[in-house]
mmCIF file of C-alpha atoms in Angstrom:
data_model
loop_
_atom_site.group_PDB
_atom_site.id
_atom_site.type_symbol
_atom_site.label_atom_id
_atom_site.label_comp_id
_atom_site.label_asym_id
_atom_site.label_seq_id
_atom_site.Cartn_x
_atom_site.Cartn_y
_atom_site.Cartn_z
ATOM 1 C CA MET A 173 -0.042 -0.033 0.005
ATOM 2 C CA PRO A 174 1.106 3.548 -0.812
ATOM 3 C CA ILE A 175 2.454 5.380 2.042
ATOM 4 C CA THR A 176 0.066 8.531 2.600
ATOM 5 C CA ILE A 177 -0.016 11.612 4.405
ATOM 6 C CA ALA A 178 -2.170 10.002 7.307
ATOM 7 C CA ASP A 179 0.595 7.378 7.889
ATOM 8 C CA VAL A 180 3.424 10.218 8.124
ATOM 9 C CA ALA A 181 1.085 12.090 10.864
ATOM 10 C CA ALA A 182 0.401 9.061 12.920
ATOM 11 C CA ARG A 183 3.953 7.903 13.133
ATOM 12 C CA ALA A 184 5.085 11.722 13.835
ATOM 13 C CA LYS A 185 2.090 11.759 16.454
ATOM 14 C CA VAL A 186 0.956 15.483 14.690
ATOM 15 C CA SER A 187 -2.122 16.183 12.814
ATOM 16 C CA LYS A 188 -2.220 15.735 8.832
ATOM 17 C CA THR A 189 -2.335 19.689 8.755
ATOM 18 C CA THR A 190 1.003 19.959 10.318
ATOM 19 C CA VAL A 191 2.499 17.411 7.814
ATOM 20 C CA SER A 192 1.074 19.510 5.067
ATOM 21 C CA ARG A 193 2.345 22.774 6.588
ATOM 22 C CA VAL A 194 6.009 21.057 6.770
ATOM 23 C CA LEU A 195 5.810 20.039 3.148
ATOM 24 C CA ASN A 196 4.494 23.241 1.736
ATOM 25 C CA GLY A 197 6.647 25.562 4.019
ATOM 26 C CA LYS A 198 3.608 27.319 5.372
ATOM 27 C CA GLY A 199 2.718 28.464 8.841
ATOM 28 C CA GLU A 200 4.902 28.795 11.879
ATOM 29 C CA LEU A 201 6.228 25.598 13.387
ATOM 30 C CA ASP A 202 7.957 24.382 16.218
ATOM 31 C CA GLU A 203 11.394 23.395 14.547
ATOM 32 C CA SER A 204 11.998 20.565 16.468
ATOM 33 C CA THR A 205 8.184 19.410 15.244
ATOM 34 C CA ALA A 206 9.250 20.048 11.798
ATOM 35 C CA ALA A 207 12.420 18.250 12.023
ATOM 36 C CA ARG A 208 10.504 15.252 13.580
ATOM 37 C CA VAL A 209 7.910 15.436 10.711
ATOM 38 C CA ARG A 210 10.807 15.650 8.069
ATOM 39 C CA LYS A 211 12.587 12.534 9.587
ATOM 40 C CA VAL A 212 9.295 10.451 9.513
ATOM 41 C CA ILE A 213 9.047 11.455 5.923
ATOM 42 C CA GLU A 214 12.488 10.144 5.055
ATOM 43 C CA GLU A 215 11.965 7.195 6.924
ATOM 44 C CA LEU A 216 8.661 5.811 5.515
ATOM 45 C CA GLY A 217 9.765 6.963 2.011
ATOM 46 C CA TYR A 218 6.583 9.325 1.615
ATOM 47 C CA VAL A 219 6.464 11.051 -1.524
ATOM 48 C CA PRO A 220 3.666 13.586 -1.789
ATOM 49 C CA SER A 221 1.402 14.009 -4.534
ATOM 50 C CA SER A 222 2.714 16.792 -6.914
ATOM 51 C CA ARG A 223 -0.764 17.649 -7.689
ATOM 52 C CA ALA A 224 -1.795 17.683 -4.131
ATOM 53 C CA VAL A 225 1.149 20.123 -3.277
ATOM 54 C CA GLY A 226 0.598 22.347 -6.098
ATOM 55 C CA LEU A 227 -3.034 22.613 -5.247
ATOM 56 C CA ALA A 228 -1.974 23.596 -1.810
ATOM 57 C CA ARG A 229 0.263 26.132 -3.130
ATOM 58 C CA GLY A 230 -2.354 27.615 -5.521
ATOM 59 C CA ARG A 231 -0.723 26.024 -8.596
ATOM 60 C CA THR A 232 -0.425 23.085 -10.320
ATOM 61 C CA ARG A 233 2.616 23.518 -11.992
ATOM 62 C CA VAL A 234 1.200 22.131 -15.222
ATOM 63 C CA VAL A 235 0.584 23.823 -18.562
ATOM 64 C CA GLY A 236 -1.868 22.804 -20.782
ATOM 65 C CA MET A 237 -1.513 22.652 -24.719
ATOM 66 C CA LEU A 238 -4.200 22.565 -27.233
ATOM 67 C CA VAL A 239 -3.216 21.474 -30.630
ATOM 68 C CA PRO A 240 -5.677 20.349 -33.956
ATOM 69 C CA SER A 241 -3.682 17.150 -34.333
ATOM 70 C CA LEU A 242 -0.230 15.605 -33.985
ATOM 71 C CA THR A 243 -0.595 14.335 -37.466
ATOM 72 C CA TRP A 244 0.560 17.837 -38.668
ATOM 73 C CA PRO A 245 4.254 17.511 -39.579
ATOM 74 C CA TRP A 246 5.761 20.796 -38.128
ATOM 75 C CA ILE A 247 3.549 20.330 -34.542
ATOM 76 C CA GLY A 248 6.249 18.116 -33.274
ATOM 77 C CA GLU A 249 8.829 20.613 -33.612
ATOM 78 C CA VAL A 250 6.924 23.160 -31.556
ATOM 79 C CA LEU A 251 5.743 20.887 -29.078
ATOM 80 C CA GLN A 252 9.481 19.760 -28.331
ATOM 81 C CA GLY A 253 10.419 23.307 -27.764
ATOM 82 C CA ALA A 254 7.711 24.082 -25.451
ATOM 83 C CA VAL A 255 8.507 20.892 -23.614
ATOM 84 C CA ASP A 256 12.169 21.765 -23.314
ATOM 85 C CA VAL A 257 11.479 24.973 -21.241
ATOM 86 C CA LEU A 258 8.448 23.451 -19.142
ATOM 87 C CA GLU A 259 10.606 20.499 -18.062
ATOM 88 C CA THR A 260 13.721 22.626 -17.366
ATOM 89 C CA GLU A 261 11.574 24.821 -15.000
ATOM 90 C CA ARG A 262 9.901 21.543 -13.612
ATOM 91 C CA TYR A 263 6.598 22.182 -15.183
ATOM 92 C CA GLY A 264 4.319 19.191 -16.432
ATOM 93 C CA LEU A 265 2.526 19.393 -19.847
ATOM 94 C CA LEU A 266 -0.944 18.178 -20.427
ATOM 95 C CA LEU A 267 -1.674 17.758 -24.117
ATOM 96 C CA PHE A 268 -5.214 18.098 -25.829
ATOM 97 C CA THR A 269 -6.064 17.549 -29.551
ATOM 98 C CA CYS A 270 -9.115 17.857 -31.404
ATOM 99 C CA ASN A 271 -9.268 14.599 -33.361
ATOM 100 C CA ARG A 272 -12.488 13.617 -32.313
ATOM 101 C CA GLY A 273 -13.978 17.199 -32.784
ATOM 102 C CA GLU A 274 -16.807 18.064 -30.044
ATOM 103 C CA GLU A 275 -15.965 15.392 -27.979
ATOM 104 C CA SER A 276 -12.453 16.344 -27.651
ATOM 105 C CA MET A 277 -13.396 19.959 -26.754
ATOM 106 C CA ARG A 278 -15.927 18.620 -24.296
ATOM 107 C CA GLN A 279 -12.885 16.938 -22.350
ATOM 108 C CA PHE A 280 -10.815 19.879 -22.987
ATOM 109 C CA GLY A 281 -13.590 21.787 -21.283
ATOM 110 C CA ALA A 282 -14.038 19.883 -18.239
ATOM 111 C CA GLN A 283 -10.178 19.984 -17.814
ATOM 112 C CA VAL A 284 -10.577 23.699 -17.744
ATOM 113 C CA SER A 285 -13.357 23.687 -15.351
ATOM 114 C CA ALA A 286 -11.268 21.499 -12.896
ATOM 115 C CA LYS A 287 -8.510 24.001 -13.219
ATOM 116 C CA SER A 288 -6.021 21.100 -14.146
ATOM 117 C CA PHE A 289 -3.385 23.581 -15.537
ATOM 118 C CA ASP A 290 -2.332 27.171 -14.473
ATOM 119 C CA GLY A 291 -1.980 28.482 -18.345
ATOM 120 C CA LEU A 292 -2.549 27.371 -21.734
ATOM 121 C CA LEU A 293 -0.519 27.098 -24.876
ATOM 122 C CA VAL A 294 -2.650 27.186 -28.232
ATOM 123 C CA ILE A 295 -2.290 26.113 -31.806
ATOM 124 C CA GLU A 296 -5.433 26.939 -32.684
ATOM 125 C CA PRO A 297 -7.810 24.208 -33.997
ATOM 126 C CA GLU A 298 -10.207 25.432 -36.499
ATOM 127 C CA GLY A 299 -13.337 27.237 -34.975
ATOM 128 C CA THR A 300 -12.164 27.395 -31.496
ATOM 129 C CA LEU A 301 -10.598 30.888 -31.420
ATOM 130 C CA ASP A 302 -13.642 32.339 -29.878
ATOM 131 C CA TYR A 303 -13.774 29.774 -27.114
ATOM 132 C CA ILE A 304 -10.277 30.459 -26.293
ATOM 133 C CA ALA A 305 -10.803 33.925 -26.406
ATOM 134 C CA THR A 306 -13.291 33.690 -23.856
ATOM 135 C CA LEU A 307 -11.219 31.593 -21.662
ATOM 136 C CA HIS A 308 -8.340 34.177 -21.758
ATOM 137 C CA ALA A 309 -10.934 36.797 -20.946
ATOM 138 C CA ARG A 310 -12.207 35.110 -17.635
ATOM 139 C CA GLY A 311 -8.709 34.950 -16.250
ATOM 140 C CA LEU A 312 -6.962 31.939 -17.966
ATOM 141 C CA PRO A 313 -3.558 32.718 -19.158
ATOM 142 C CA VAL A 314 -3.228 32.006 -23.054
ATOM 143 C CA VAL A 315 -0.306 32.426 -25.491
ATOM 144 C CA LEU A 316 -1.330 31.567 -29.050
ATOM 145 C CA ILE A 317 1.323 29.848 -31.216
ATOM 146 C CA ASP A 318 1.163 30.639 -35.213
ATOM 147 C CA ASP A 319 -1.895 32.624 -34.690
ATOM 148 C CA ARG A 320 -2.775 32.707 -38.499
ATOM 149 C CA ASP A 321 -3.307 36.432 -38.313
ATOM 150 C CA HIS A 322 -6.812 36.858 -37.334
ATOM 151 C CA GLN A 323 -6.947 36.514 -33.578
ATOM 152 C CA PRO A 324 -9.778 38.621 -31.775
ATOM 153 C CA GLY A 325 -8.863 40.881 -29.109
ATOM 154 C CA GLN A 326 -5.400 41.249 -27.330
ATOM 155 C CA ILE A 327 -4.523 37.512 -26.778
ATOM 156 C CA PRO A 328 -0.715 36.971 -26.428
ATOM 157 C CA SER A 329 0.625 35.027 -29.559
ATOM 158 C CA VAL A 330 4.182 33.968 -31.026
ATOM 159 C CA GLY A 331 4.439 33.845 -34.783
ATOM 160 C CA THR A 332 6.856 34.332 -37.725
ATOM 161 C CA THR A 333 7.453 36.452 -41.031
ATOM 162 C CA HIS A 334 5.309 34.410 -43.490
ATOM 163 C CA HIS A 335 5.215 37.729 -45.579
ATOM 164 C CA THR A 336 8.833 38.502 -45.446
ATOM 165 C CA GLY A 337 9.916 34.571 -45.909
ATOM 166 C CA ALA A 338 7.896 34.257 -49.162
ATOM 167 C CA GLY A 339 9.406 37.558 -50.313
ATOM 168 C CA ALA A 340 12.882 35.831 -49.933
ATOM 169 C CA ALA A 341 11.496 32.681 -51.607
ATOM 170 C CA ALA A 342 10.708 34.928 -54.626
ATOM 171 C CA ARG A 343 13.903 36.857 -54.603
ATOM 172 C CA HIS A 344 15.866 33.582 -54.709
ATOM 173 C CA LEU A 345 14.142 32.150 -57.680
ATOM 174 C CA LEU A 346 14.596 35.756 -59.430
ATOM 175 C CA GLU A 347 18.090 35.757 -58.991
ATOM 176 C CA ILE A 348 18.710 32.152 -60.657
ATOM 177 C CA GLY A 349 16.593 33.722 -63.509
ATOM 178 C CA ARG A 350 13.275 31.874 -62.883
ATOM 179 C CA HIS A 351 10.160 34.482 -64.220
ATOM 180 C CA ARG A 352 7.440 32.015 -64.587
ATOM 181 C CA PRO A 353 6.795 30.565 -61.290
ATOM 182 C CA LEU A 354 3.860 28.200 -60.343
ATOM 183 C CA ILE A 355 2.182 28.681 -56.917
ATOM 184 C CA VAL A 356 0.695 26.081 -55.049
ATOM 185 C CA ALA A 357 -1.091 27.861 -52.383
ATOM 186 C CA GLY A 358 -2.569 26.843 -48.833
ATOM 187 C CA PRO A 359 -5.982 27.028 -47.851
ATOM 188 C CA GLU A 360 -7.646 30.366 -48.270
ATOM 189 C CA ARG A 361 -9.020 30.671 -44.918
ATOM 190 C CA PHE A 362 -5.995 30.890 -43.322
ATOM 191 C CA GLY A 363 -3.995 34.276 -42.837
ATOM 192 C CA CYS A 364 -0.635 32.662 -43.252
ATOM 193 C CA THR A 365 -1.407 31.587 -46.697
ATOM 194 C CA GLN A 366 -2.449 35.275 -47.851
ATOM 195 C CA GLN A 367 0.582 36.341 -46.290
ATOM 196 C CA ARG A 368 2.733 34.043 -48.060
ATOM 197 C CA LEU A 369 1.033 34.819 -51.271
ATOM 198 C CA GLU A 370 1.150 38.346 -51.141
ATOM 199 C CA GLY A 371 4.615 38.333 -50.083
ATOM 200 C CA PHE A 372 5.816 36.039 -52.828
ATOM 201 C CA THR A 373 3.722 37.994 -55.795
ATOM 202 C CA ALA A 374 4.669 41.299 -54.789
ATOM 203 C CA VAL A 375 8.154 40.806 -55.280
ATOM 204 C CA TYR A 376 7.743 39.230 -58.566
ATOM 205 C CA ALA A 377 5.233 42.262 -59.636
ATOM 206 C CA GLU A 378 8.144 44.747 -58.572
ATOM 207 C CA ALA A 379 10.455 43.009 -60.543
ATOM 208 C CA GLY A 380 8.274 43.225 -63.464
ATOM 209 C CA HIS A 381 6.949 39.641 -63.813
ATOM 210 C CA PRO A 382 3.408 39.980 -62.274
ATOM 211 C CA ILE A 383 2.054 36.438 -62.112
ATOM 212 C CA PRO A 384 -0.944 35.501 -63.754
ATOM 213 C CA THR A 385 -3.818 33.858 -61.867
ATOM 214 C CA GLU A 386 -3.629 30.753 -63.912
ATOM 215 C CA ARG A 387 -0.163 30.106 -62.579
ATOM 216 C CA ILE A 388 -1.838 30.250 -58.819
ATOM 217 C CA LEU A 389 -3.242 26.874 -57.721
ATOM 218 C CA PRO A 390 -5.383 26.283 -54.946
ATOM 219 C CA GLY A 391 -4.123 23.615 -52.381
ATOM 220 C CA ASP A 392 -4.650 22.413 -48.888
ATOM 221 C CA PHE A 393 -1.146 21.634 -47.469
ATOM 222 C CA THR A 394 -0.781 18.176 -48.442
ATOM 223 C CA ILE A 395 1.345 15.897 -50.668
ATOM 224 C CA ALA A 396 -1.575 15.155 -52.901
ATOM 225 C CA CYS A 397 -2.591 18.561 -53.694
ATOM 226 C CA GLY A 398 0.924 19.495 -54.972
ATOM 227 C CA LEU A 399 1.035 16.259 -57.027
ATOM 228 C CA ASP A 400 -2.460 16.677 -58.523
ATOM 229 C CA GLY A 401 -2.138 20.520 -58.927
ATOM 230 C CA VAL A 402 1.141 20.564 -60.975
ATOM 231 C CA ARG A 403 0.080 17.612 -63.024
ATOM 232 C CA GLN A 404 -2.876 19.346 -64.201
ATOM 233 C CA ALA A 405 -0.921 22.438 -64.749
ATOM 234 C CA ILE A 406 1.475 20.438 -67.051
ATOM 235 C CA GLU A 407 -1.819 18.661 -68.844
ATOM 236 C CA ALA A 408 -3.141 22.009 -69.492
ATOM 237 C CA GLY A 409 0.056 23.442 -71.037
ATOM 238 C CA ILE A 410 0.790 26.024 -68.704
ATOM 239 C CA GLU A 411 4.492 26.950 -68.792
ATOM 240 C CA PHE A 412 6.632 27.580 -65.817
ATOM 241 C CA ASP A 413 10.289 27.281 -64.738
ATOM 242 C CA ALA A 414 9.734 27.125 -60.999
ATOM 243 C CA ILE A 415 7.209 26.298 -58.149
ATOM 244 C CA PHE A 416 6.301 28.053 -54.760
ATOM 245 C CA ALA A 417 4.621 25.815 -52.477
ATOM 246 C CA HIS A 418 2.942 26.905 -49.599
ATOM 247 C CA ASN A 419 4.359 24.102 -47.435
ATOM 248 C CA ASP A 420 6.765 21.428 -47.554
ATOM 249 C CA LEU A 421 4.427 18.598 -47.996
ATOM 250 C CA THR A 422 3.014 20.328 -50.989
ATOM 251 C CA ALA A 423 6.196 20.966 -52.427
ATOM 252 C CA THR A 424 7.096 17.065 -52.123
ATOM 253 C CA GLY A 425 3.983 16.415 -54.242
ATOM 254 C CA ALA A 426 5.088 19.107 -56.932
ATOM 255 C CA MET A 427 8.484 17.728 -57.010
ATOM 256 C CA GLN A 428 7.116 14.371 -57.835
ATOM 257 C CA ALA A 429 4.712 15.511 -60.464
ATOM 258 C CA VAL A 430 7.864 17.423 -62.268
ATOM 259 C CA LEU A 431 9.936 14.276 -62.072
ATOM 260 C CA ASP A 432 7.116 11.981 -63.540
ATOM 261 C CA SER A 433 6.939 14.190 -66.441
ATOM 262 C CA GLY A 434 10.317 13.680 -67.385
ATOM 263 C CA ARG A 435 11.756 17.314 -66.403
ATOM 264 C CA ARG A 436 14.760 17.750 -64.000
ATOM 265 C CA ILE A 437 15.084 19.593 -60.563
ATOM 266 C CA PRO A 438 16.371 22.297 -60.702
ATOM 267 C CA GLN A 439 17.571 22.541 -64.183
ATOM 268 C CA ASP A 440 14.406 22.599 -65.818
ATOM 269 C CA VAL A 441 12.280 23.223 -62.720
ATOM 270 C CA ALA A 442 13.141 24.923 -59.617
ATOM 271 C CA VAL A 443 10.958 24.183 -56.416
ATOM 272 C CA VAL A 444 10.665 25.995 -53.193
ATOM 273 C CA GLY A 445 8.707 24.581 -49.703
ATOM 274 C CA PHE A 446 7.829 26.371 -46.837
ATOM 275 C CA ASP A 447 8.208 25.507 -43.114
ATOM 276 C CA ASP A 448 11.599 23.552 -43.066
ATOM 277 C CA ILE A 449 10.304 20.227 -41.709
ATOM 278 C CA PRO A 450 12.645 17.602 -40.758
ATOM 279 C CA MET A 451 12.146 15.897 -44.050
ATOM 280 C CA ALA A 452 12.775 18.561 -46.464
ATOM 281 C CA ALA A 453 16.377 17.996 -46.186
ATOM 282 C CA HIS A 454 15.970 14.380 -47.464
ATOM 283 C CA THR A 455 13.867 14.589 -50.189
ATOM 284 C CA GLN A 456 15.192 13.829 -53.548
ATOM 285 C CA PRO A 457 17.016 16.473 -54.290
ATOM 286 C CA PRO A 458 17.183 18.161 -50.823
ATOM 287 C CA LEU A 459 14.302 20.909 -50.650
ATOM 288 C CA THR A 460 15.204 24.509 -50.737
ATOM 289 C CA THR A 461 12.310 26.188 -48.142
ATOM 290 C CA VAL A 462 11.479 29.004 -45.917
ATOM 291 C CA HIS A 463 12.546 27.940 -42.702
ATOM 292 C CA GLN A 464 9.846 28.701 -39.710
ATOM 293 C CA PRO A 465 11.496 28.903 -36.333
ATOM 294 C CA LEU A 466 9.307 25.997 -35.010
ATOM 295 C CA ARG A 467 10.916 24.921 -31.962
ATOM 296 C CA GLU A 468 11.950 28.422 -31.002
ATOM 297 C CA MET A 469 8.594 29.609 -31.306
ATOM 298 C CA GLY A 470 7.294 26.644 -28.849
ATOM 299 C CA GLU A 471 10.384 27.815 -26.425
ATOM 300 C CA ALA A 472 8.997 31.478 -26.546
ATOM 301 C CA ALA A 473 5.624 30.806 -25.890
ATOM 302 C CA ALA A 474 6.285 28.506 -22.778
ATOM 303 C CA ARG A 475 8.708 31.102 -21.501
ATOM 304 C CA THR A 476 5.972 33.843 -21.954
ATOM 305 C CA LEU A 477 3.507 31.776 -19.797
ATOM 306 C CA LEU A 478 6.074 30.949 -17.295
ATOM 307 C CA ALA A 479 7.181 34.607 -16.970
ATOM 308 C CA HIS A 480 3.568 35.416 -16.331
ATOM 309 C CA PHE A 481 3.183 32.734 -13.352
ATOM 310 C CA GLU A 482 6.277 34.650 -11.948
ATOM 311 C CA GLY A 483 4.328 38.200 -11.876
ATOM 312 C CA SER A 484 5.408 39.418 -15.586
ATOM 313 C CA PRO A 485 2.592 40.598 -17.463
ATOM 314 C CA LEU A 486 1.337 39.007 -20.607
ATOM 315 C CA PRO A 487 2.599 41.179 -23.503
ATOM 316 C CA ASN A 488 -0.014 42.907 -25.634
ATOM 317 C CA ARG A 489 1.960 42.563 -28.968
ATOM 318 C CA PRO A 490 2.708 39.628 -30.633
ATOM 319 C CA THR A 491 6.294 38.003 -30.323
ATOM 320 C CA VAL A 492 7.569 37.781 -34.082
ATOM 321 C CA ILE A 493 10.576 35.373 -34.813
ATOM 322 C CA PRO A 494 11.801 36.024 -38.263
ATOM 323 C CA ALA A 495 12.016 33.126 -40.667
ATOM 324 C CA THR A 496 14.956 32.599 -42.808
ATOM 325 C CA PHE A 497 15.909 30.780 -46.200
ATOM 326 C CA LYS A 498 17.577 27.266 -46.575
ATOM 327 C CA VAL A 499 18.927 26.888 -49.938
ATOM 328 C CA ARG A 500 19.516 23.366 -50.919
ATOM 329 C CA ALA A 501 19.767 21.286 -53.914
ATOM 330 C CA SER A 502 16.007 21.616 -55.665
ATOM 331 C CA THR A 503 17.002 25.196 -56.762
ATOM 332 C CA VAL A 504 20.601 25.248 -57.027
ATOM 333 C CA VAL A 505 22.524 22.704 -58.706
ATOM 334 C CA ALA A 506 25.390 21.168 -56.312
ATOM 335 C CA GLN A 507 28.782 22.172 -57.111
ATOM 336 C CA THR A 508 31.373 19.623 -57.421
ATOM 337 C CA VAL A 509 34.173 19.852 -54.869
ATOM 338 C CA ALA A 510 37.381 19.030 -56.396
ATOM 339 C CA PRO A 511 39.225 16.373 -54.395
#
């Protein structure tokens, strides 16, 4: 049977309240009594429930995190960044997904009501933003990660530079002489899709090469939309010498369609993605892409929440971590190094 606080109290001949005070460092106790209680705790090997101790102190030392699904390829990097910070500061993480829709949200809501965590990190599941805003307004500390540029009110957030990242992709393609890019976009309802589209097309327009609408293809961030979209463009006779896909999965599908058509990458068609998920460095050829600072975003969001727990106000402006550009062999022919 596990040792309980009652066992400690009985052995030390004190009340359970006295044992609790010793554990939590609360209240004035005779030092000899406190020493006796600590000795009994050591002798019995009593380990207090971290949840019980946390509740006694008014804090669970647990952070909640709500995400759409763990199947999204970049969520693992964000999650790892947050966990690295939380574990270092001896916090736990309670993870929620929305894989089962309303049922998942009901379970999440029950944990919110039970005050199972001190604050919440959110990669917004679609359709939940108003609910999250309400929780924040009622006093739950919330930090959004990759807020998709349509947050209500003043919810603290951590994001990246989608517009300038896409602009960097456009400038790179122009520098290597690609004037007829094909774009495979993300879902229109996402703010990041609009930012990436505007950032890319603006650079081409400024360079005197506006992109006609026929070369802007709809997509949904999947491999299939890149594969099917580029195949249909080829069948329709649309001429292009480059592809900018709004994420790396779509770029992977686009590359396959190009190679299936007998064209070479990058000699005939240069391909650029967005995100820099781990697989991007291992495609054939390796994928040039806009690097989202995914792990850094998770770290920054977790630090923001923990700083708030220690008394710092939550920021009223988004924290923006710049995207960078990673050139690989899908746009530039690798140079042979002489032995």
